[in-house]
Amino acid sequence: MSNIPETGRTSRVTVRLVAIQILVFSLLLTLGGRLWYLQIRNGEEYANKAKRNHVQQVVDPATRGAILDARGVPLADNQTRLVVSASRTELLKMKDDGKAVLGRLSKVLGMSEQEIRNKVRLCDAKTPQPCWNGSPYQPIPITDEATTQQALQIRERTEDFPGISAEPTAVRRYAAPGNARSAQVLGYLSPVTDEEIKKAEHSNSPLLRSDQIGRSGLERTYDSALRGKAGVTRYEVDNLGRVIGKAENDPAVPGSNVVTSIDARVQAITEKELDQAMKDSRKEFDKITGRNYKADSGAAVVMEAKTGRVVAMASSPAYDPNAWVGGISGKDYAHLTGKNSNYPLLNRATQGQSAPGSIFKVISTSAAVNAGYPFNGHYPCTSSMNIGGQTFKNFESENFGPISLGRALEVSCDTVFYGLAYQQWQKDGGNKPKNNAADWFYKTAHQFGLGKKTGIDLPDEVSGRVPDRKWKKNYWKANKDGWCAQGKHGNDYVSKIAKENCESGMKMRAGDSVNYSIGQGDTLVTPIQMATIYGAIANGGTLHDPTLGKAVISPDGKSVQEIKPRAHGKLPDTPKTLRQIDSALAGVATRGTAAWRFQGWPQNKIPMHAKTGTAEVYGKQTTSWFATYTKDYTVVMTISQGGTGSGASGPAVRKIYNALYGVNDKGEIDKKAALLPVPQAGLPKIERDGTIEAQPIKPVDETPPPAAAGRREQ
């Protein structure tokens, strides 16, 4: 028997019972507090959340606004197509992840199973196109070219195609009126991503998973205006998914229409002439390289001289933006982003950079005058010049004797500008520069707007480059180690240059300044920059922000927001200097390097001004530049590896002017044939219902986009 007293046992049991009672009481108290917190303190919040858990949203996409030319002709609009889409969420609920359904769908649509599976897979860093880069919860379009019969088969056999829909849907159409593709100007659309949705949550333009947004061109710049606002209908459903009532309904708001300054007729002509000029260049033999010119890319800009409005902008190689509609194929994506096709997505007018060659000489002329050299002074135009033991030749070794700066522009005399740049380099201290070096030639380029963006209303514009002292030092610091390593090995030209750059690449050497004065060396410009500069010379000195958008018009036509031209600077020249440069450029077209291209032009009625340029690039063939203007327009064209300025680009530019003003081969003006003898001033007519009246347009002979892709002067 146990020796523990009965009273001890009783006390222990009592203690245990009390402990258990305290524990139970504590648990009840905690549970009660939690119930009070959930039902009383935050009851309303959780009730609202519970309601939302039983609300299903049906999204009605907004109709995207149209992009119109200056006469109301649609460049990008919408058309109704039968779109077959797949719900990835529904497919993944199936045991086989929807493989059987997609297999049956492939037979109906006449597409391969692999092609369909590729379209519904999600994009990531390792997944090539085609793939879906939008929200995984959004219906993924398989095709937007379904026939009525195919759509009926899918809709009538819903049990065989769960998660598949076939609906008439408004999809984007890039109309190419008159064969004006305008690809890089317009841009393209693609689905919104979850990251973009999250980023736009608290903005004035939130995004839904069903939205498509602009990825480049005007589609991107004016996306918020064009996109409109999708409609959302919210239905209350029970736990079985049955609709028990309608909660809210936000109707869709169509996007606004954007009227541009582009004239589709001029755009078509510009594209055609650029393509033809490149084809013709490829037939010409390059004596320097011993093969025909490659003419692998090019660009052209037609701009209103007095406003900066862009009338036409062509870039080659081009592409069809309709390739993006309904999801791009792997083949098309590879073509648009591949090296073999020379990256047609790039807009060479705003993103193509190259040395400007002699069209840069208007800047060097201005710099010389501002540095104190008289415009009508006498400067030796010798066949060559020796500077620091290096011989710099005039083009084709021509010798014109002592000439003025105006005549130097007309005949494009290199040695005149060599001499002026060298003298100024010496005044600035030469190899031991002064602390307050004037650097007129570099300062003036910045004042002309080079080295920075023009402000055009297109995304991803590049700034070009002015290789001044600051740039030289920064570039040397970034590349010194590589140059020094390369300079230690080999005795070839590239190794010698690398060694020289390693030792003195931070200095502004005489050769740098001399080459720079004629638009060679490390200088980089874009066609839109040079069009802006020549437009400023034409209008008396105002540098405009180039613009394509002319007005944003609401769907009902009641709200019209005009986009006024803006200026960002003035040329650093006196009115007298500008008149002198203007006169010299007229001389280029009548008796200078461009005269042979403007023979028969009605100069007394439509004064033409021009400057030719042939830029040399190490390891490549010469780049053709041709910059021109009248009182109404400035036209600039460039062709990479295309040859000389007037030789390659000249004929095309002349034909663009012929079309604008109605000038025939005899130099006679036919007003009825003129496409746009004066810039389009107003907006197209807006009807009472908000529709915009479009003027008829005749197609220009179709010229397919390039696959990638005589006399010589500067």
Short mmCIF file of C-alpha atoms in Angstrom, two decimals, residues 102-323:
data_model
loop_
_atom_site.label_atom_id
_atom_site.label_comp_id
_atom_site.label_asym_id
_atom_site.label_seq_id
_atom_site.Cartn_x
_atom_site.Cartn_y
_atom_site.Cartn_z
CA LEU A 102 -5.64 21.82 -78.36
CA GLY A 103 -5.19 18.73 -80.54
CA ARG A 104 -8.85 18.84 -81.61
CA LEU A 105 -8.57 22.59 -82.13
CA SER A 106 -5.57 22.18 -84.43
CA LYS A 107 -7.62 19.96 -86.76
CA VAL A 108 -10.44 22.51 -86.95
CA LEU A 109 -8.13 25.47 -87.59
CA GLY A 110 -5.71 23.65 -89.88
CA MET A 111 -2.76 24.57 -87.66
CA SER A 112 -0.14 22.29 -86.15
CA GLU A 113 -0.53 21.28 -82.51
CA GLN A 114 2.96 22.56 -81.75
CA GLU A 115 2.16 25.99 -83.20
CA ILE A 116 -0.93 26.29 -81.00
CA ARG A 117 0.90 25.08 -77.88
CA ASN A 118 3.64 27.63 -78.53
CA LYS A 119 1.10 30.41 -78.66
CA VAL A 120 -0.41 29.60 -75.26
CA ARG A 121 2.88 29.11 -73.40
CA LEU A 122 4.14 32.00 -71.31
CA CYS A 123 7.13 34.08 -72.34
CA ASP A 124 10.24 34.21 -70.18
CA ALA A 125 13.93 34.80 -70.72
CA LYS A 126 14.44 31.26 -72.06
CA THR A 127 11.29 30.91 -74.16
CA PRO A 128 11.53 32.01 -77.79
CA GLN A 129 8.69 33.54 -79.76
CA PRO A 130 5.95 32.71 -80.37
CA CYS A 131 4.78 32.80 -76.77
CA TRP A 132 2.34 34.81 -74.68
CA ASN A 133 3.82 37.86 -72.97
CA GLY A 134 0.53 39.12 -71.57
CA SER A 135 -1.33 38.18 -68.41
CA PRO A 136 -1.76 34.41 -67.92
CA TYR A 137 -5.35 35.04 -66.80
CA GLN A 138 -6.36 36.73 -70.04
CA PRO A 139 -7.76 34.74 -73.01
CA ILE A 140 -4.88 34.09 -75.39
CA PRO A 141 -5.63 34.59 -79.09
CA ILE A 142 -4.76 31.60 -81.26
CA THR A 143 -5.77 33.14 -84.58
CA ASP A 144 -7.63 36.20 -85.79
CA GLU A 145 -8.26 34.68 -89.22
CA ALA A 146 -10.85 32.04 -88.34
CA THR A 147 -13.55 31.34 -90.91
CA THR A 148 -17.25 31.42 -90.10
CA GLN A 149 -17.38 27.62 -90.47
CA GLN A 150 -14.48 27.12 -88.04
CA ALA A 151 -16.07 29.44 -85.47
CA LEU A 152 -19.41 27.59 -85.73
CA GLN A 153 -17.73 24.21 -85.19
CA ILE A 154 -16.10 25.46 -81.99
CA ARG A 155 -19.23 27.13 -80.63
CA GLU A 156 -21.57 24.23 -81.46
CA ARG A 157 -19.27 21.62 -79.87
CA THR A 158 -18.48 23.38 -76.61
CA GLU A 159 -18.13 20.03 -74.83
CA ASP A 160 -15.19 19.21 -77.11
CA PHE A 161 -13.60 22.64 -76.72
CA PRO A 162 -13.79 23.68 -73.06
CA GLY A 163 -11.77 26.85 -72.45
CA ILE A 164 -11.88 27.77 -76.15
CA SER A 165 -13.86 30.75 -77.46
CA ALA A 166 -14.60 32.00 -80.98
CA GLU A 167 -15.93 35.54 -81.07
CA PRO A 168 -16.08 38.44 -83.52
CA THR A 169 -13.57 40.96 -82.17
CA ALA A 170 -12.29 44.34 -83.25
CA VAL A 171 -8.59 43.95 -84.02
CA ARG A 172 -5.98 46.46 -85.13
CA ARG A 173 -5.47 47.04 -88.82
CA TYR A 174 -2.58 48.91 -90.43
CA ALA A 175 -4.24 49.93 -93.65
CA ALA A 176 -1.23 51.11 -95.73
CA PRO A 177 -3.35 53.59 -97.74
CA GLY A 178 -1.89 54.13 -101.18
CA ASN A 179 0.79 51.58 -100.22
CA ALA A 180 2.15 53.90 -97.50
CA ARG A 181 3.36 51.38 -94.92
CA SER A 182 4.49 53.92 -92.30
CA ALA A 183 5.63 50.96 -90.20
CA GLN A 184 8.21 52.55 -87.89
CA VAL A 185 6.11 55.72 -87.55
CA LEU A 186 2.99 53.85 -86.45
CA GLY A 187 4.57 51.14 -84.28
CA TYR A 188 2.59 48.11 -83.10
CA LEU A 189 0.61 46.68 -80.17
CA SER A 190 1.13 43.76 -77.83
CA PRO A 191 -0.61 42.49 -74.67
CA VAL A 192 -0.09 44.23 -71.36
CA THR A 193 2.01 42.39 -68.75
CA ASP A 194 1.26 41.87 -65.06
CA GLU A 195 4.16 44.17 -64.17
CA GLU A 196 2.68 46.95 -66.29
CA ILE A 197 -0.73 46.44 -64.70
CA LYS A 198 0.76 46.75 -61.24
CA LYS A 199 2.80 49.82 -62.18
CA ALA A 200 -0.27 51.57 -63.58
CA GLU A 201 -2.59 50.74 -60.66
CA HIS A 202 -2.53 54.23 -59.18
CA SER A 203 -2.05 56.19 -62.40
CA ASN A 204 -4.63 58.18 -64.34
CA SER A 205 -4.68 55.41 -66.94
CA PRO A 206 -4.94 52.03 -65.14
CA LEU A 207 -4.61 48.86 -67.18
CA LEU A 208 -6.70 45.69 -67.38
CA ARG A 209 -5.46 42.24 -68.28
CA SER A 210 -7.35 42.40 -71.57
CA ASP A 211 -5.61 45.58 -72.70
CA GLN A 212 -3.20 45.88 -75.60
CA ILE A 213 -0.73 48.74 -75.44
CA GLY A 214 1.53 50.52 -77.89
CA ARG A 215 5.10 49.24 -78.02
CA SER A 216 6.68 51.70 -80.44
CA GLY A 217 5.90 54.61 -82.72
CA LEU A 218 2.76 56.70 -82.41
CA GLU A 219 0.93 53.72 -80.89
CA ARG A 220 3.20 54.09 -77.88
CA THR A 221 3.45 57.89 -77.70
CA TYR A 222 -0.32 58.41 -77.78
CA ASP A 223 -1.29 55.10 -76.16
CA SER A 224 -3.30 56.54 -73.27
CA ALA A 225 -5.44 58.61 -75.66
CA LEU A 226 -5.87 55.85 -78.25
CA ARG A 227 -6.58 53.03 -75.79
CA GLY A 228 -9.76 54.36 -74.24
CA LYS A 229 -11.20 52.52 -71.21
CA ALA A 230 -12.44 48.94 -71.23
CA GLY A 231 -15.92 48.25 -69.90
CA VAL A 232 -16.34 45.97 -66.90
CA THR A 233 -19.59 44.21 -65.89
CA ARG A 234 -19.55 42.56 -62.46
CA TYR A 235 -21.95 39.67 -61.76
CA GLU A 236 -22.79 38.23 -58.35
CA VAL A 237 -22.54 34.44 -58.38
CA ASP A 238 -23.16 31.70 -55.82
CA ASN A 239 -20.64 29.08 -54.78
CA LEU A 240 -21.61 27.00 -57.81
CA GLY A 241 -20.85 29.84 -60.18
CA ARG A 242 -24.48 30.60 -61.02
CA VAL A 243 -25.34 34.26 -61.64
CA ILE A 244 -27.64 35.62 -58.95
CA GLY A 245 -27.53 39.32 -59.86
CA LYS A 246 -25.61 42.18 -61.44
CA ALA A 247 -23.40 44.19 -59.09
CA GLU A 248 -21.97 47.01 -61.21
CA ASN A 249 -21.57 47.99 -64.84
CA ASP A 250 -18.86 50.36 -66.12
CA PRO A 251 -19.46 50.88 -69.85
CA ALA A 252 -16.53 50.87 -72.26
CA VAL A 253 -15.23 54.25 -73.44
CA PRO A 254 -13.78 54.20 -76.98
CA GLY A 255 -10.32 55.62 -77.53
CA SER A 256 -9.74 59.01 -79.13
CA ASN A 257 -8.53 59.45 -82.69
CA VAL A 258 -5.11 60.95 -83.38
CA VAL A 259 -4.74 63.10 -86.49
CA THR A 260 -1.13 63.32 -87.67
CA SER A 261 0.74 65.67 -89.98
CA ILE A 262 1.64 62.71 -92.20
CA ASP A 263 0.24 62.90 -95.73
CA ALA A 264 -0.28 59.30 -96.86
CA ARG A 265 0.32 60.24 -100.51
CA VAL A 266 3.65 61.89 -99.77
CA GLN A 267 4.54 59.08 -97.37
CA ALA A 268 3.96 56.49 -100.10
CA ILE A 269 6.08 58.44 -102.59
CA THR A 270 8.88 58.90 -100.04
CA GLU A 271 8.96 55.19 -99.18
CA LYS A 272 8.90 54.22 -102.84
CA GLU A 273 11.71 56.60 -103.82
CA LEU A 274 13.90 55.59 -100.89
CA ASP A 275 13.49 51.91 -101.76
CA GLN A 276 14.21 52.59 -105.43
CA ALA A 277 17.29 54.68 -104.60
CA MET A 278 18.66 51.80 -102.53
CA LYS A 279 18.00 49.32 -105.34
CA ASP A 280 19.71 51.59 -107.84
CA SER A 281 22.70 52.02 -105.52
CA ARG A 282 23.18 48.27 -105.36
CA LYS A 283 23.67 48.28 -109.13
CA GLU A 284 26.51 50.83 -108.91
CA PHE A 285 30.14 49.73 -108.68
CA ASP A 286 32.24 51.06 -105.80
CA LYS A 287 35.78 51.65 -107.07
CA ILE A 288 37.19 51.86 -103.55
CA THR A 289 36.02 48.45 -102.31
CA GLY A 290 35.86 46.74 -105.69
CA ARG A 291 32.25 45.63 -105.36
CA ASN A 292 28.78 47.08 -105.75
CA TYR A 293 27.36 49.27 -103.00
CA LYS A 294 25.46 47.36 -100.31
CA ALA A 295 22.90 50.11 -99.60
CA ASP A 296 21.81 48.11 -96.55
CA SER A 297 19.62 50.73 -94.85
CA GLY A 298 18.30 54.23 -95.31
CA ALA A 299 15.93 56.92 -94.13
CA ALA A 300 14.12 59.96 -95.47
CA VAL A 301 12.28 62.83 -93.79
CA VAL A 302 9.92 65.37 -95.34
CA MET A 303 9.20 68.20 -92.92
CA GLU A 304 7.36 71.51 -92.98
CA ALA A 305 10.16 74.07 -92.79
CA LYS A 306 8.18 76.68 -90.84
CA THR A 307 6.58 74.41 -88.21
CA GLY A 308 8.64 71.24 -87.84
CA ARG A 309 5.61 69.08 -88.64
CA VAL A 310 6.64 65.80 -90.28
CA VAL A 311 4.85 65.19 -93.58
CA ALA A 312 6.57 61.89 -94.35
CA MET A 313 9.12 59.68 -92.62
CA ALA A 314 10.50 56.55 -94.24
CA SER A 315 12.90 53.98 -92.88
CA SER A 316 14.35 50.99 -94.68
CA PRO A 317 14.40 48.04 -94.28
CA ALA A 318 10.70 48.25 -93.51
CA TYR A 319 8.16 45.70 -92.27
CA ASP A 320 4.43 45.08 -92.05
CA PRO A 321 3.10 46.00 -88.57
CA ASN A 322 0.12 43.71 -89.21
CA ALA A 323 2.51 40.86 -88.36
#
